[in-house]
CSV table of C-alpha atoms in Angstrom, one decimal:
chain,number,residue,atom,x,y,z
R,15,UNK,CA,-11.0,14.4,-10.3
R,16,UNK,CA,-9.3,12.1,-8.1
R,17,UNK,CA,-11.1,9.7,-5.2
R,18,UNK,CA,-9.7,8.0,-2.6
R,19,UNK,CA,-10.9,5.0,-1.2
R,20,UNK,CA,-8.8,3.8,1.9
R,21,UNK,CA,-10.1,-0.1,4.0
R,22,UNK,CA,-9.1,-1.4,7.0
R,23,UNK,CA,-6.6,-3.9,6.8
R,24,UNK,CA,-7.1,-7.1,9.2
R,25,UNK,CA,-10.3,-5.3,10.8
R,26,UNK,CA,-11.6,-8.4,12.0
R,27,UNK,CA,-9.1,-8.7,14.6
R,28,UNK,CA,-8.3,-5.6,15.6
R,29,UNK,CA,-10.0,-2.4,16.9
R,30,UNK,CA,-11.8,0.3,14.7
R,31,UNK,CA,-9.5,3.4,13.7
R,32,UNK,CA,-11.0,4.5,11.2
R,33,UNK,CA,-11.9,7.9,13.2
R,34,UNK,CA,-8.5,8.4,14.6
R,35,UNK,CA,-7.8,8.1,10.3
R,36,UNK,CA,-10.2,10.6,9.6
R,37,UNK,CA,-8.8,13.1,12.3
R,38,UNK,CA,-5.1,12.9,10.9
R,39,UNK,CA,-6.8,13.4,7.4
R,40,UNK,CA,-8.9,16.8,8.6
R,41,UNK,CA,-5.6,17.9,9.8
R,42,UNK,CA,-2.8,17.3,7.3
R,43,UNK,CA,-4.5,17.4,4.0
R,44,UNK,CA,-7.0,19.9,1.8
R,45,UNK,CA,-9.6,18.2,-0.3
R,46,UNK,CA,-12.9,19.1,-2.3
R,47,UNK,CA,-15.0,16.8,-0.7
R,48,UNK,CA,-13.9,15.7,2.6
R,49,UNK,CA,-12.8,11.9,3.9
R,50,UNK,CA,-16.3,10.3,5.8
R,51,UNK,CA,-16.8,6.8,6.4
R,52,UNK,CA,-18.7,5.4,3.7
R,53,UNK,CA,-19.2,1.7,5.1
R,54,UNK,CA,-18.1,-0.3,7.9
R,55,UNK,CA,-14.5,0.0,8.7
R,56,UNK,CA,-14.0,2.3,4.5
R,57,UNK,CA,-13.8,5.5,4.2
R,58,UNK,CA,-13.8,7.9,1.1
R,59,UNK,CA,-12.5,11.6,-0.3
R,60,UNK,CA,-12.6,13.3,-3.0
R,61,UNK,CA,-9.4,15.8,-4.1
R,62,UNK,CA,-8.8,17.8,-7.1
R,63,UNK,CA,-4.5,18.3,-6.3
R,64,UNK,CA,-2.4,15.5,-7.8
R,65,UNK,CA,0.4,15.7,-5.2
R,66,UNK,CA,-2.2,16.3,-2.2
R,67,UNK,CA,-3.2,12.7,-3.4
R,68,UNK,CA,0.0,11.0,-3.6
R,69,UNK,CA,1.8,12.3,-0.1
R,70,UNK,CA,-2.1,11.6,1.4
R,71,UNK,CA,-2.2,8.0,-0.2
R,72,UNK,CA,1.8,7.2,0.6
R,73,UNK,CA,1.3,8.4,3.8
R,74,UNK,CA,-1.7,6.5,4.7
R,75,UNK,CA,-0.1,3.1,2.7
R,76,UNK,CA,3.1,3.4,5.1
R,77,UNK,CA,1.0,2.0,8.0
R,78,UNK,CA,0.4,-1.2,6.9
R,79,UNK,CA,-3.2,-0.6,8.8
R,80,UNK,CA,-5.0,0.6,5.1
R,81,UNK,CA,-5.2,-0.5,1.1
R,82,UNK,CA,-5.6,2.4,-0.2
R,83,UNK,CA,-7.5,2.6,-4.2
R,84,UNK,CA,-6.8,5.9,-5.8
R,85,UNK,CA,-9.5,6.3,-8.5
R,86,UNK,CA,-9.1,9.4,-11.5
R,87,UNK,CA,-11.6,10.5,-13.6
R,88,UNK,CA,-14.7,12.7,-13.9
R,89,UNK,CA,-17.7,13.3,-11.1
R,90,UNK,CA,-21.1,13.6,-11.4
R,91,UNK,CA,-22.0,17.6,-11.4
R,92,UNK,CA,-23.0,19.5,-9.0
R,93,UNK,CA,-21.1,17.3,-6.5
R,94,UNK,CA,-22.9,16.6,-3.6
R,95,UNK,CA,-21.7,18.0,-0.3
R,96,UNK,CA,-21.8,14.4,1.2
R,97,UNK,CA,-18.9,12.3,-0.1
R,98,UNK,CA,-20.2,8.8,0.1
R,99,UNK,CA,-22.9,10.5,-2.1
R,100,UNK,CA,-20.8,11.4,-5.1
R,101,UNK,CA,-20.9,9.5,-8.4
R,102,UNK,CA,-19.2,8.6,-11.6
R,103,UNK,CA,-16.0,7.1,-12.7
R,104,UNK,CA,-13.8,8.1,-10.3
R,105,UNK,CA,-15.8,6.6,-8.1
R,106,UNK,CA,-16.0,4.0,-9.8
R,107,UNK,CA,-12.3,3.4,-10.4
R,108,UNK,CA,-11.6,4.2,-6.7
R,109,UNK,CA,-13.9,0.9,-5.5
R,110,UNK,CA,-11.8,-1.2,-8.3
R,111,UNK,CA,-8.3,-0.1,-7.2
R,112,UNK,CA,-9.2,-0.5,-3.4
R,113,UNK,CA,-10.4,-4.0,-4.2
R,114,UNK,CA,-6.9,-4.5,-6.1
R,115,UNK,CA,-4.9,-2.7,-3.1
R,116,UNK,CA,-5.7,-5.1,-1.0
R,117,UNK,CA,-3.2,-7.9,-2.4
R,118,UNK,CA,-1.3,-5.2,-4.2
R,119,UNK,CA,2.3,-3.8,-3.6
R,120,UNK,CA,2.6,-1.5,-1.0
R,121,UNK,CA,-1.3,-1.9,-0.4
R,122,UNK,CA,-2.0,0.7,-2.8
R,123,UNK,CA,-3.5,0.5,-6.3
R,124,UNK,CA,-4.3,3.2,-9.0
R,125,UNK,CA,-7.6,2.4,-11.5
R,126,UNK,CA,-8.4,4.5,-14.6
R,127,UNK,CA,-8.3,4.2,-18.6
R,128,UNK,CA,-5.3,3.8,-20.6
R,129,UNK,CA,-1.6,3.4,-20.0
R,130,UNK,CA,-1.2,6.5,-18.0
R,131,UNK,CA,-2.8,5.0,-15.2
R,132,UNK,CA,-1.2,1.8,-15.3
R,133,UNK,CA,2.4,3.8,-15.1
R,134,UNK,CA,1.2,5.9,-12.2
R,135,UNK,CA,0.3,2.9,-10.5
R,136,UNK,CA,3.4,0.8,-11.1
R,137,UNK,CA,5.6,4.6,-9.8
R,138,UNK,CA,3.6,4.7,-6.9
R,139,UNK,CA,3.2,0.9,-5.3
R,140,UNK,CA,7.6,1.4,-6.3
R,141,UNK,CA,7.9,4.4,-4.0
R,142,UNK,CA,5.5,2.7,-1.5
R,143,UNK,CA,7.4,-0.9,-1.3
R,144,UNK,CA,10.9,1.5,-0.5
R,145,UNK,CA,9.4,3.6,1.9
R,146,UNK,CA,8.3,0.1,3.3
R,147,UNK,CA,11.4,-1.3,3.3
R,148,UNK,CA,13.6,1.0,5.0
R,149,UNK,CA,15.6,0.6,8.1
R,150,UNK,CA,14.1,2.4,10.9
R,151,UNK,CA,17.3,4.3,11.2
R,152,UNK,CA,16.9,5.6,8.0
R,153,UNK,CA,13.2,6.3,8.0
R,154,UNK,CA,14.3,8.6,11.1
R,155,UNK,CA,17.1,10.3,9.2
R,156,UNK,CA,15.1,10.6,6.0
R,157,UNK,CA,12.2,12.1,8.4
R,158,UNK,CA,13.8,14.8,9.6
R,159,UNK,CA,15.4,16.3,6.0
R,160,UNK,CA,11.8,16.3,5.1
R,161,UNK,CA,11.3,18.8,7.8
R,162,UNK,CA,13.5,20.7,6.6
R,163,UNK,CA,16.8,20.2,8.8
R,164,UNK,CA,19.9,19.9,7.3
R,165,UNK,CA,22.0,16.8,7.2
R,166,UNK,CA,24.4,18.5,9.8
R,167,UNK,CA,21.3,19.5,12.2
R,168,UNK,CA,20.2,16.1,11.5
R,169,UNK,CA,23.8,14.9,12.8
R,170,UNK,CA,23.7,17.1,15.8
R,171,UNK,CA,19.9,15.9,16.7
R,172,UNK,CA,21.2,12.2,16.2
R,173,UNK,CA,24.4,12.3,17.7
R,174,UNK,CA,26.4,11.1,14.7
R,175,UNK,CA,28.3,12.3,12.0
R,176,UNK,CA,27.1,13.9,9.1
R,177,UNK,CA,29.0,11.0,6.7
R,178,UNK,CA,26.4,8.4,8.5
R,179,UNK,CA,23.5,10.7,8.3
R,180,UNK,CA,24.4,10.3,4.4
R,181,UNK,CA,24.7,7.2,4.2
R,182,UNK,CA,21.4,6.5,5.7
R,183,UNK,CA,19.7,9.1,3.5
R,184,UNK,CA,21.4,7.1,0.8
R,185,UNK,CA,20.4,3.2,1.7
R,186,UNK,CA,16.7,4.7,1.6
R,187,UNK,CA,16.9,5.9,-1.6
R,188,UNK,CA,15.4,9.1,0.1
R,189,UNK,CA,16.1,11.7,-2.4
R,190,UNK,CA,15.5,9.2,-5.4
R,191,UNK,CA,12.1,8.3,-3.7
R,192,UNK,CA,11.2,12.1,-3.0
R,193,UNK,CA,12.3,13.0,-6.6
R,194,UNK,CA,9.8,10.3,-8.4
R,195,UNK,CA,6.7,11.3,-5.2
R,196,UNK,CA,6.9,15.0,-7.0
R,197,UNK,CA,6.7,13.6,-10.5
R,198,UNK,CA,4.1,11.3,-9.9
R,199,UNK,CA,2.4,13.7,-7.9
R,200,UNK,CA,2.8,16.0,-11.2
R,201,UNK,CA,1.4,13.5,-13.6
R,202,UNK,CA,-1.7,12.6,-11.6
R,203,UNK,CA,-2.2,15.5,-11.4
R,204,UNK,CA,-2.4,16.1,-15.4
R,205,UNK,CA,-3.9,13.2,-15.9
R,206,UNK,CA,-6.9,13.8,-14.0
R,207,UNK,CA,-7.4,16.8,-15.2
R,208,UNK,CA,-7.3,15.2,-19.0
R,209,UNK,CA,-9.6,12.1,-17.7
R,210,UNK,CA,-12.1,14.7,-15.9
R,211,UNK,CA,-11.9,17.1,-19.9
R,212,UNK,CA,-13.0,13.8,-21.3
């Protein structure tokens, strides 16, 4: 099984979103247990779909507002209905990597046993610093293909030619980025499924 834990970054000094988090959560992604705040400005979820996890982790990362600890292994069963009431070590691994995340690349960190986890980790906090560091022009470009427009619609809804909605897509390292999201997505998949097996 796979937890999340996601934190506030810099909660100090600025306002409480974690609801406004939990919202966008409900609505974008499927889980077996879902997010609830499970302390102060933390909140946690539990998912059973590899590449659920990684596009919900990446996606929350992006922000810059959360460190986000992505912990794989087995669950105490029968879960409980109640998240923050869930044990075992996932959960386990989730409060170490959320700890880590917070002076980690890309604000995200990965915890489990053996190397498999330590390679997931290093693949996603690589995809997270790129998606980080893209020009905003690109992140826009690179936004829309994933929606499913062409690079020629993309052109038209930009107002530029399809050469420089290329080369965008290229400086971003979108398709090279989106290529090693699905494998990663794959793997952790896998490799919780192995870690939950025992």
């Amino acid at each position: 099984m796979i937890v999340i834990t996601i934190d506030q970054r810099r909660s100090r000094s600025g306002p409480d979103k974690v609801e406004t988090l939990l919202r966008h959560l409900v609505e974008h992604y499927s889980t077996e247990r879902g997010f609830e705040r499970t302390a102060g400005d933390e909140i946690q979820g539990v998912l059973s779909d590899g590449a659920v996890a990684v596009a919900l982790a990446l996606d929350v990362a992006g922000t810059g507002e959360w460190s986000v600890g992505i912990g794989v292994g087995a669950v105490q069963t029968p879960m409980p209905a109640q998240t923050r009431a869930g044990r075992g070590p996932a959960f386990e691994h989730a409060r170490v990597a959320v700890e880590r995340a917070k002076s980690s690349s890309g604000s995200l960190a990965l915890a489990g046993t053996g190397m498999e986890a330590e390679r997931l980790e290093a693949e996603l906090q690589l995809v997270a610093l790129v998606n980080a560091r893209r020009t905003e022009s690109s992140a826009e470009a690179g936004m829309l293909v994933s929606q499913g427009l062409t690079q020629q619609q993309v052109a038209t809804r930009l107002d530029i030619s399809q050469q420089a909605v290329s080369a965008r897509l290229s400086s971003g390292l979108w398709y090279e980025a989106g290529r090693l999201t699905e494998l990663a997505g794959a793997a952790l998949h896998r490799y919780s499924i192995y870690m939950e097996e025992g």
